[in-house]
Amino acid sequence: MTRIAVIGAGQTGATAALGLLNRGHEVSLYSDRSPQNLFENTPATGTAVMYGEALAVEARLGMNTYRDVAPPIDGITGLLLSEPGMELMRISGEFGSELRGVGVDTRIRSFDRMNEFIRMGGRFVVDEVTTDNIDDIAAAHDLTLVSTGKGGLSAMFARDDERSDYTEPQRYLAMITVTGLPVDETAFTHRSDAGGRHNALSIVGGLGESIWCPYLHKTNGPSWSFLALARPGTEWEARLSAPTSADEMLTAITDLHREYLPWDAADVERMEVLTSDRHSWLKGRVLPIVREAVGHTPGGRAVMSLGDTSIAFDPIGAQGAQSGIKQAGFYVDAIADHDGPFDAAWMAATFDGYYERYGRAANLVTKLFLEQAAGGPVNELLITAAAGDSRVASALYGMLATPQRSLPIDSVDAALAWISRAVDDGDPQAVLDRAAASIADALRAHTEGRAFFARPELSLR
């Protein structure tokens, strides 16, 4: 029986540990806290929205997808401004039944899977693993997966310069979970007929992005999760980095909407802080990076990276949680199929297989949404066409669920061919012409002092 250690009991680590245990391996799951402590005393690590393909991996591993209890995410309605005040494009698309997603508090998944792991007979060890004691763990197991960067563990895995595009964080991030607004089609009705069954995305050129996501909170149930992504050095970064409490963060977000995102301000004014969760908010930066699959303990033993320790994503592309689950599923299968030592060569080859199947495209779609039109003519074509036809919008947002089906798109001709396929082999130029006409309407409205995006009336409070 293969002896496997998983270090880190977050969503990805707990999923891998339970998946491996269910396959008949002898698994030890290491965490610096008990399941209850993690559930009660840590923040959720992002909105953790997952779409159809990642949810299918969970189902295949025999795990709860939470689709029966979490509010559904049927699509995305995005409103784009070329600069503050210049309302330019509306891009609304549907995921369809195959790709439909859910946003679930990471603490729910981790807590449920840790407890199921223990119930099934897995060895759960509460201990702080660092570079001082990881060598003993690796020596006692046939394979050690490292799914946390705590204790200096991430430093064991070198940056992969060829696969890493950035050397600095690309956004300042602020997240909060709130209540007070229904999580259904009666919210954000000015955006689309789907209302709150869509993620509500706004992109403001030069400043950043914001997104409201239907969300299943660990104790409040259906709620709203908000994520703001401020470009470095902007006023948005200054405002979003200042709050020191959930109340201050919600006030900053509400003020930001009144000034920069007025179409959503009336709905945002109804939001309330979750008093039951003192960890309902967070802020900070993430450096997008790909690390080497293989690290070595101080004693020279090979260990393998997993989840954020392998690839850290900027959350704008919604790839972090999804990639971690897909990677866990890929590794569970690869371990079951392997007959031989789990040495450094196997670790590197297995990660390369995962990266080529999922990771590379996940990085590309993140880069597409990070750089947007500034990323070059291909990006500009894809985004512009999405404003000209809802089928293209659906295909563009579908990249968040299954980026490998579309990416890479590395030339203008390839982009035009992709647009044509999205509209049932129609004329891509006709799509771009419709987008150009819509943009012309937006520019005309701006010149005449009229709003281009629909918006409800603000309250007087």
Short mmCIF file of C-alpha atoms in Angstrom, two decimals:
data_model
loop_
_atom_site.label_atom_id
_atom_site.label_comp_id
_atom_site.label_asym_id
_atom_site.label_seq_id
_atom_site.Cartn_x
_atom_site.Cartn_y
_atom_site.Cartn_z
CA MET A 1 0.00 0.00 0.00
CA THR A 2 1.41 3.39 -1.04
CA ARG A 3 2.07 5.74 1.87
CA ILE A 4 1.33 9.37 0.98
CA ALA A 5 1.64 12.57 3.01
CA VAL A 6 -0.34 15.67 2.09
CA ILE A 7 0.87 18.83 3.82
CA GLY A 8 -1.78 21.54 3.99
CA ALA A 9 -5.49 20.92 4.61
CA GLY A 10 -6.96 23.72 2.56
CA GLN A 11 -9.46 23.02 -0.19
CA THR A 12 -6.95 21.46 -2.59
CA GLY A 13 -4.98 19.52 0.01
CA ALA A 14 -8.08 18.10 1.70
CA THR A 15 -9.50 17.11 -1.70
CA ALA A 16 -6.32 15.32 -2.71
CA ALA A 17 -6.02 13.54 0.64
CA LEU A 18 -9.61 12.30 0.61
CA GLY A 19 -9.39 11.31 -3.06
CA LEU A 20 -6.23 9.30 -2.42
CA LEU A 21 -7.71 7.66 0.68
CA ASN A 22 -10.76 6.62 -1.34
CA ARG A 23 -8.41 4.94 -3.84
CA GLY A 24 -6.99 2.71 -1.11
CA HIS A 25 -3.75 4.50 -0.23
CA GLU A 26 -2.43 5.04 3.28
CA VAL A 27 -2.70 8.82 3.64
CA SER A 28 -1.56 11.27 6.31
CA LEU A 29 -2.97 14.80 6.12
CA TYR A 30 -0.98 17.46 7.97
CA SER A 31 -2.51 20.75 9.15
CA ASP A 32 -1.36 23.41 11.59
CA ARG A 33 -4.92 23.56 12.99
CA SER A 34 -7.82 21.26 13.75
CA PRO A 35 -10.75 21.16 11.32
CA GLN A 36 -12.93 23.19 13.70
CA ASN A 37 -10.19 25.76 14.24
CA LEU A 38 -9.71 26.18 10.51
CA PHE A 39 -13.47 26.53 10.01
CA GLU A 40 -13.91 29.15 12.72
CA ASN A 41 -10.69 31.14 12.73
CA THR A 42 -9.46 31.59 9.18
CA PRO A 43 -10.76 33.68 6.27
CA ALA A 44 -12.01 32.21 3.03
CA THR A 45 -9.25 32.34 0.44
CA GLY A 46 -11.06 34.14 -2.36
CA THR A 47 -14.47 33.74 -3.95
CA ALA A 48 -13.49 30.20 -5.09
CA VAL A 49 -15.99 30.13 -7.95
CA MET A 50 -15.83 26.81 -9.79
CA TYR A 51 -17.50 25.91 -13.06
CA GLY A 52 -18.64 22.71 -14.70
CA GLU A 53 -15.36 20.99 -15.51
CA ALA A 54 -13.87 21.41 -12.02
CA LEU A 55 -17.18 20.37 -10.45
CA ALA A 56 -17.15 17.27 -12.64
CA VAL A 57 -13.74 16.36 -11.20
CA GLU A 58 -15.18 16.62 -7.70
CA ALA A 59 -18.12 14.42 -8.67
CA ARG A 60 -15.79 11.84 -10.24
CA LEU A 61 -13.82 11.73 -6.99
CA GLY A 62 -17.07 11.06 -5.13
CA MET A 63 -17.23 14.46 -3.44
CA ASN A 64 -19.97 17.00 -2.88
CA THR A 65 -20.13 19.72 -5.53
CA TYR A 66 -22.66 21.79 -3.47
CA ARG A 67 -24.67 22.46 -6.60
CA ASP A 68 -27.83 21.46 -4.75
CA VAL A 69 -27.39 24.10 -2.02
CA ALA A 70 -25.28 26.93 -3.48
CA PRO A 71 -26.88 29.71 -5.55
CA PRO A 72 -26.18 28.99 -9.24
CA ILE A 73 -23.96 31.11 -11.46
CA ASP A 74 -25.55 30.86 -14.89
CA GLY A 75 -23.38 33.43 -16.65
CA ILE A 76 -21.61 36.78 -16.43
CA THR A 77 -22.72 40.26 -17.38
CA GLY A 78 -19.73 42.54 -17.82
CA LEU A 79 -19.78 46.32 -18.19
CA LEU A 80 -16.59 47.85 -19.61
CA LEU A 81 -15.31 51.41 -19.45
CA SER A 82 -12.30 52.52 -21.46
CA GLU A 83 -11.61 55.05 -18.69
CA PRO A 84 -13.53 56.40 -15.68
CA GLY A 85 -16.85 57.80 -16.90
CA MET A 86 -16.51 56.43 -20.44
CA GLU A 87 -19.10 53.64 -20.58
CA LEU A 88 -18.24 51.58 -23.64
CA MET A 89 -19.31 47.91 -23.83
CA ARG A 90 -21.81 45.51 -22.33
CA ILE A 91 -20.83 41.83 -22.58
CA SER A 92 -23.38 39.32 -21.32
CA GLY A 93 -23.10 35.56 -21.78
CA GLU A 94 -24.44 32.26 -20.45
CA PHE A 95 -22.50 29.20 -19.35
CA GLY A 96 -25.14 26.63 -20.19
CA SER A 97 -25.99 23.60 -18.09
CA GLU A 98 -22.63 21.87 -18.64
CA LEU A 99 -20.47 24.73 -17.39
CA ARG A 100 -22.81 26.39 -14.84
CA GLY A 101 -20.87 27.27 -11.69
CA VAL A 102 -21.12 27.84 -7.95
CA GLY A 103 -19.16 29.96 -5.51
CA VAL A 104 -18.65 28.07 -2.25
CA ASP A 105 -16.80 29.23 0.86
CA THR A 106 -13.47 27.35 0.82
CA ARG A 107 -13.89 26.68 4.54
CA ILE A 108 -16.96 24.54 3.82
CA ARG A 109 -15.17 22.28 1.36
CA SER A 110 -12.07 21.99 3.54
CA PHE A 111 -14.03 21.31 6.73
CA ASP A 112 -16.31 18.71 5.16
CA ARG A 113 -13.44 16.88 3.45
CA MET A 114 -11.18 16.89 6.49
CA ASN A 115 -13.94 15.40 8.61
CA GLU A 116 -14.82 12.81 5.96
CA PHE A 117 -11.12 11.95 5.70
CA ILE A 118 -10.97 11.34 9.45
CA ARG A 119 -14.24 9.37 9.41
CA MET A 120 -12.88 7.13 6.66
CA GLY A 121 -9.80 6.28 8.70
CA GLY A 122 -7.25 8.74 7.33
CA ARG A 123 -4.46 9.91 9.62
CA PHE A 124 -4.99 13.58 10.46
CA VAL A 125 -1.96 15.22 12.10
CA VAL A 126 -2.14 18.65 13.74
CA ASP A 127 1.39 19.95 13.52
CA GLU A 128 3.20 22.94 12.07
CA VAL A 129 5.27 21.56 9.21
CA THR A 130 8.36 23.58 8.35
CA THR A 131 11.65 22.97 6.63
CA ASP A 132 12.93 21.74 10.01
CA ASN A 133 10.64 18.68 10.18
CA ILE A 134 9.52 17.98 6.63
CA ASP A 135 12.49 15.71 6.03
CA ASP A 136 11.21 13.25 8.64
CA ILE A 137 7.75 13.27 7.02
CA ALA A 138 9.16 12.67 3.55
CA ALA A 139 11.31 9.84 4.86
CA ALA A 140 8.26 8.09 6.33
CA HIS A 141 6.20 8.22 3.11
CA ASP A 142 6.54 7.07 -0.48
CA LEU A 143 5.27 10.42 -1.76
CA THR A 144 4.87 13.83 -0.10
CA LEU A 145 2.59 16.49 -1.63
CA VAL A 146 3.06 20.07 -0.40
CA SER A 147 -0.13 22.11 -0.65
CA THR A 148 0.82 25.04 1.56
CA GLY A 149 3.50 27.70 1.48
CA LYS A 150 3.56 28.18 5.26
CA GLY A 151 6.68 27.46 7.29
CA GLY A 152 8.93 28.42 4.41
CA LEU A 153 7.76 25.42 2.38
CA SER A 154 7.07 27.36 -0.83
CA ALA A 155 10.75 28.37 -0.92
CA MET A 156 11.63 24.73 -1.61
CA PHE A 157 10.08 25.07 -5.08
CA ALA A 158 11.97 27.32 -7.48
CA ARG A 159 10.23 29.73 -9.82
CA ASP A 160 9.74 28.33 -13.32
CA ASP A 161 10.95 31.32 -15.33
CA GLU A 162 9.78 29.93 -18.66
CA ARG A 163 6.17 29.48 -17.49
CA SER A 164 5.91 32.54 -15.22
CA ASP A 165 4.89 35.79 -16.92
CA TYR A 166 5.16 38.28 -14.06
CA THR A 167 7.66 39.35 -11.44
CA GLU A 168 5.28 41.63 -9.50
CA PRO A 169 1.64 41.36 -8.35
CA GLN A 170 -0.67 42.72 -11.06
CA ARG A 171 -3.55 43.85 -8.81
CA TYR A 172 -4.28 44.86 -5.24
CA LEU A 173 -7.11 42.63 -4.05
CA ALA A 174 -9.99 43.31 -1.67
CA MET A 175 -12.72 40.79 -0.87
CA ILE A 176 -15.76 40.79 1.39
CA THR A 177 -18.79 38.56 1.87
CA VAL A 178 -22.05 40.36 2.62
CA THR A 179 -25.79 39.86 2.94
CA GLY A 180 -28.88 42.06 2.53
CA LEU A 181 -29.56 41.55 -1.19
CA PRO A 182 -31.43 38.51 -2.55
CA VAL A 183 -29.22 36.02 -4.38
CA ASP A 184 -31.52 35.46 -7.34
CA GLU A 185 -32.82 37.11 -10.50
CA THR A 186 -34.31 40.03 -8.49
CA ALA A 187 -30.80 41.43 -7.84
CA PHE A 188 -28.88 43.50 -10.39
CA THR A 189 -31.93 43.48 -12.69
CA HIS A 190 -30.64 46.51 -14.60
CA ARG A 191 -27.74 44.42 -15.93
CA SER A 192 -29.66 41.59 -17.60
CA ASP A 193 -32.81 39.50 -17.37
CA ALA A 194 -30.75 36.95 -15.41
CA GLY A 195 -30.10 39.50 -12.66
CA GLY A 196 -28.34 37.92 -9.72
CA ARG A 197 -27.97 34.56 -11.44
CA HIS A 198 -25.06 36.17 -13.28
CA ASN A 199 -21.78 37.34 -11.85
CA ALA A 200 -21.77 41.13 -12.08
CA LEU A 201 -18.44 42.20 -13.61
CA SER A 202 -17.24 45.78 -14.13
CA ILE A 203 -13.98 46.77 -15.81
CA VAL A 204 -12.78 50.37 -15.53
CA GLY A 205 -9.81 51.12 -17.76
CA GLY A 206 -6.82 52.45 -15.84
CA LEU A 207 -8.26 51.62 -12.42
CA GLY A 208 -9.23 47.96 -12.16
CA GLU A 209 -12.08 45.49 -12.02
CA SER A 210 -14.86 44.47 -9.65
CA ILE A 211 -17.12 41.45 -9.51
CA TRP A 212 -20.13 40.43 -7.43
CA CYS A 213 -20.60 36.65 -7.18
CA PRO A 214 -23.50 34.60 -5.78
CA TYR A 215 -21.92 32.69 -2.91
CA LEU A 216 -22.56 30.02 -0.30
CA HIS A 217 -21.16 31.27 3.02
CA LYS A 218 -20.18 28.79 5.72
CA THR A 219 -22.88 29.90 8.21
CA ASN A 220 -25.01 32.53 6.48
CA GLY A 221 -25.79 30.36 3.46
CA PRO A 222 -26.62 32.19 0.19
CA SER A 223 -24.77 35.52 0.24
CA TRP A 224 -22.82 37.83 -2.03
CA SER A 225 -19.04 37.77 -2.38
CA PHE A 226 -17.37 40.89 -3.75
CA LEU A 227 -13.89 41.02 -5.21
CA ALA A 228 -12.14 44.20 -6.30
CA LEU A 229 -8.90 44.13 -8.27
CA ALA A 230 -7.14 47.49 -8.24
CA ARG A 231 -4.32 48.31 -10.60
CA PRO A 232 -1.11 49.15 -8.71
CA GLY A 233 -0.59 52.79 -7.82
CA THR A 234 -4.18 53.85 -8.50
CA GLU A 235 -6.75 55.59 -6.34
CA TRP A 236 -8.63 52.29 -6.15
CA GLU A 237 -5.61 50.67 -4.54
CA ALA A 238 -5.31 53.52 -2.02
CA ARG A 239 -8.99 53.26 -1.07
CA LEU A 240 -9.14 49.48 -0.88
CA SER A 241 -5.91 49.06 1.08
CA ALA A 242 -6.97 51.50 3.83
CA PRO A 243 -9.83 49.62 5.61
CA THR A 244 -9.04 47.86 8.90
CA SER A 245 -12.42 46.18 9.44
CA ALA A 246 -15.30 44.65 7.50
CA ASP A 247 -17.45 47.75 8.16
CA GLU A 248 -14.74 50.03 6.80
CA MET A 249 -14.26 47.78 3.76
CA LEU A 250 -17.96 47.78 2.91
CA THR A 251 -18.06 51.58 3.29
CA ALA A 252 -15.08 51.93 0.95
CA ILE A 253 -16.69 49.60 -1.59
CA THR A 254 -20.03 51.44 -1.42
CA ASP A 255 -18.31 54.80 -1.93
CA LEU A 256 -16.35 53.34 -4.84
CA HIS A 257 -19.60 52.30 -6.50
CA ARG A 258 -21.26 55.67 -6.01
CA GLU A 259 -18.32 57.42 -7.65
CA TYR A 260 -17.07 54.98 -10.28
CA LEU A 261 -19.67 52.20 -10.68
CA PRO A 262 -22.99 54.05 -10.28
CA TRP A 263 -25.04 51.49 -12.24
CA ASP A 264 -24.70 49.03 -9.33
CA ALA A 265 -24.77 51.55 -6.48
CA ALA A 266 -28.46 51.14 -5.61
CA ASP A 267 -28.05 47.39 -5.09
CA VAL A 268 -24.74 47.78 -3.25
CA GLU A 269 -26.34 50.23 -0.81
CA ARG A 270 -28.51 47.34 0.41
CA MET A 271 -25.53 45.17 1.34
CA GLU A 272 -24.77 44.48 5.02
CA VAL A 273 -21.73 43.13 6.83
CA LEU A 274 -21.91 39.55 8.10
CA THR A 275 -21.71 40.06 11.85
CA SER A 276 -21.49 36.29 12.41
CA ASP A 277 -18.11 36.00 10.67
CA ARG A 278 -15.21 38.14 11.86
CA HIS A 279 -13.14 36.73 8.98
CA SER A 280 -15.57 37.77 6.22
CA TRP A 281 -13.07 40.03 4.47
CA LEU A 282 -9.46 40.15 3.37
CA LYS A 283 -7.07 42.28 1.36
CA GLY A 284 -3.61 41.95 -0.13
CA ARG A 285 -1.67 40.96 -3.22
CA VAL A 286 -0.93 37.77 -5.13
CA LEU A 287 2.09 37.28 -7.35
CA PRO A 288 1.10 35.07 -10.30
CA ILE A 289 3.80 32.42 -10.50
CA VAL A 290 4.48 28.89 -11.70
CA ARG A 291 6.88 26.92 -9.53
CA GLU A 292 8.86 23.80 -10.25
CA ALA A 293 7.03 20.58 -9.44
CA VAL A 294 9.92 19.15 -7.46
CA GLY A 295 11.44 20.55 -4.29
CA HIS A 296 13.97 19.02 -1.95
CA THR A 297 13.98 18.90 1.81
CA PRO A 298 17.13 19.97 3.69
CA GLY A 299 18.03 16.28 3.76
CA GLY A 300 17.73 16.01 -0.02
CA ARG A 301 14.43 14.13 -0.29
CA ALA A 302 12.19 14.99 -3.24
CA VAL A 303 8.71 16.40 -2.49
CA MET A 304 6.00 17.53 -4.93
CA SER A 305 4.10 20.82 -5.13
CA LEU A 306 0.29 20.97 -5.29
CA GLY A 307 -2.29 23.74 -5.63
CA ASP A 308 -1.13 27.32 -4.98
CA THR A 309 2.32 25.96 -4.18
CA SER A 310 2.50 24.81 -7.82
CA ILE A 311 0.72 27.69 -9.55
CA ALA A 312 -0.50 30.91 -7.96
CA PHE A 313 -3.04 32.76 -10.11
CA ASP A 314 -4.32 36.29 -10.06
CA PRO A 315 -8.01 35.73 -9.21
CA ILE A 316 -9.32 37.76 -12.15
CA GLY A 317 -9.35 34.57 -14.24
CA ALA A 318 -11.11 32.42 -11.61
CA GLN A 319 -8.48 29.71 -12.03
CA GLY A 320 -7.04 29.26 -8.52
CA ALA A 321 -9.70 27.05 -6.93
CA GLN A 322 -10.53 25.33 -10.21
CA SER A 323 -6.92 24.58 -11.07
CA GLY A 324 -6.30 23.16 -7.60
CA ILE A 325 -9.23 20.74 -7.88
CA LYS A 326 -8.28 19.68 -11.41
CA GLN A 327 -4.67 19.18 -10.31
CA ALA A 328 -5.76 17.11 -7.31
CA GLY A 329 -7.88 14.91 -9.58
CA PHE A 330 -5.07 14.57 -12.12
CA TYR A 331 -2.59 13.54 -9.41
CA VAL A 332 -4.99 11.04 -7.83
CA ASP A 333 -5.35 9.34 -11.22
CA ALA A 334 -1.62 9.49 -12.00
CA ILE A 335 -0.71 7.96 -8.64
CA ALA A 336 -3.21 5.13 -9.14
CA ASP A 337 -1.83 4.41 -12.62
CA HIS A 338 1.83 4.40 -11.56
CA ASP A 339 3.79 1.25 -10.79
CA GLY A 340 7.20 2.29 -9.55
CA PRO A 341 8.98 4.79 -7.33
CA PHE A 342 7.55 8.29 -6.90
CA ASP A 343 10.89 9.89 -7.64
CA ALA A 344 11.77 13.36 -8.90
CA ALA A 345 11.52 12.26 -12.54
CA TRP A 346 7.97 10.96 -12.01
CA MET A 347 7.00 14.16 -10.15
CA ALA A 348 8.29 16.40 -12.93
CA ALA A 349 6.69 14.34 -15.69
CA THR A 350 3.35 14.21 -13.87
CA PHE A 351 3.27 17.96 -13.35
CA ASP A 352 4.24 18.54 -16.97
CA GLY A 353 1.30 16.36 -18.00
CA TYR A 354 -1.04 18.37 -15.80
CA TYR A 355 0.37 21.67 -17.05
CA GLU A 356 -0.06 20.78 -20.70
CA ARG A 357 -3.60 19.50 -20.15
CA TYR A 358 -4.87 22.28 -17.86
CA GLY A 359 -2.28 24.63 -16.38
CA ARG A 360 -0.98 26.32 -19.51
CA ALA A 361 -4.45 27.34 -20.71
CA ALA A 362 -5.41 28.44 -17.18
CA ASN A 363 -2.43 30.79 -17.22
CA LEU A 364 -3.37 32.07 -20.68
CA VAL A 365 -6.98 32.88 -19.76
CA THR A 366 -5.79 34.68 -16.63
CA LYS A 367 -3.40 36.71 -18.75
CA LEU A 368 -6.21 37.50 -21.21
CA PHE A 369 -8.44 38.97 -18.49
CA LEU A 370 -5.52 40.69 -16.74
CA GLU A 371 -4.14 42.44 -19.79
CA GLN A 372 -7.41 42.82 -21.76
CA ALA A 373 -7.05 44.89 -24.93
CA ALA A 374 -3.59 46.07 -23.87
CA GLY A 375 -2.46 42.48 -24.40
CA GLY A 376 -2.52 42.95 -28.16
CA PRO A 377 -4.78 42.65 -31.22
CA VAL A 378 -5.95 39.10 -30.44
CA ASN A 379 -7.24 40.13 -27.01
CA GLU A 380 -8.84 43.25 -28.48
CA LEU A 381 -10.63 41.19 -31.15
CA LEU A 382 -11.98 38.64 -28.68
CA ILE A 383 -13.30 41.25 -26.24
CA THR A 384 -14.74 43.51 -28.92
CA ALA A 385 -16.52 40.62 -30.66
CA ALA A 386 -18.05 39.57 -27.34
CA ALA A 387 -19.83 42.92 -27.24
CA GLY A 388 -21.29 42.23 -30.69
CA ASP A 389 -22.91 38.84 -30.09
CA SER A 390 -24.04 37.05 -26.93
CA ARG A 391 -22.80 33.75 -28.36
CA VAL A 392 -19.28 35.13 -28.51
CA ALA A 393 -19.70 36.50 -24.99
CA SER A 394 -20.76 33.04 -23.82
CA ALA A 395 -17.73 31.48 -25.50
CA LEU A 396 -15.39 34.09 -23.99
CA TYR A 397 -16.70 33.53 -20.47
CA GLY A 398 -16.70 29.79 -21.13
CA MET A 399 -12.91 30.05 -21.25
CA LEU A 400 -13.04 30.58 -17.48
CA ALA A 401 -14.47 27.05 -17.16
CA THR A 402 -12.57 25.18 -19.87
CA PRO A 403 -9.75 27.41 -21.16
CA GLN A 404 -7.99 24.50 -22.85
CA ARG A 405 -10.87 24.14 -25.32
CA SER A 406 -10.02 27.52 -26.87
CA LEU A 407 -6.53 28.62 -25.90
CA PRO A 408 -3.97 29.36 -27.10
CA ILE A 409 -5.27 31.72 -29.78
CA ASP A 410 -2.01 33.11 -31.11
CA SER A 411 -2.90 35.10 -34.23
CA VAL A 412 -5.53 37.44 -35.63
CA ASP A 413 -6.59 34.78 -38.12
CA ALA A 414 -7.01 32.25 -35.31
CA ALA A 415 -9.06 34.81 -33.36
CA LEU A 416 -11.34 35.41 -36.33
CA ALA A 417 -11.76 31.66 -36.79
CA TRP A 418 -12.67 31.30 -33.09
CA ILE A 419 -15.26 34.08 -33.40
CA SER A 420 -16.73 32.36 -36.45
CA ARG A 421 -17.06 29.06 -34.59
CA ALA A 422 -18.75 30.83 -31.69
CA VAL A 423 -21.49 32.10 -34.02
CA ASP A 424 -22.07 28.77 -35.78
CA ASP A 425 -19.57 29.39 -38.58
CA GLY A 426 -20.98 32.84 -39.23
CA ASP A 427 -19.15 35.92 -40.48
CA PRO A 428 -16.80 37.32 -37.80
CA GLN A 429 -16.76 40.70 -39.51
CA ALA A 430 -20.52 41.00 -39.09
CA VAL A 431 -20.06 40.40 -35.36
CA LEU A 432 -17.34 43.05 -35.17
CA ASP A 433 -19.53 45.49 -37.13
CA ARG A 434 -22.35 45.05 -34.59
CA ALA A 435 -19.89 45.65 -31.78
CA ALA A 436 -18.61 48.79 -33.52
CA ALA A 437 -22.17 50.10 -33.88
CA SER A 438 -22.81 49.52 -30.17
CA ILE A 439 -19.58 51.28 -29.25
CA ALA A 440 -20.58 54.20 -31.48
CA ASP A 441 -23.88 54.42 -29.57
CA ALA A 442 -21.93 54.49 -26.31
CA LEU A 443 -19.67 57.28 -27.55
CA ARG A 444 -22.69 59.25 -28.73
CA ALA A 445 -24.34 58.89 -25.33
CA HIS A 446 -21.18 60.10 -23.64
CA THR A 447 -20.96 63.12 -25.93
CA GLU A 448 -24.58 63.97 -25.16
CA GLY A 449 -24.10 63.54 -21.42
CA ARG A 450 -26.32 60.44 -21.19
CA ALA A 451 -25.61 57.20 -19.37
CA PHE A 452 -25.03 54.20 -21.64
CA PHE A 453 -25.44 51.55 -18.94
CA ALA A 454 -28.90 51.21 -17.41
CA ARG A 455 -29.08 52.00 -13.71
CA PRO A 456 -31.81 52.13 -11.06
CA GLU A 457 -32.40 55.17 -8.89
CA LEU A 458 -30.20 55.59 -5.83
CA SER A 459 -31.80 55.77 -2.41
CA LEU A 460 -31.62 59.01 -0.47
CA ARG A 461 -29.77 57.55 2.53
#
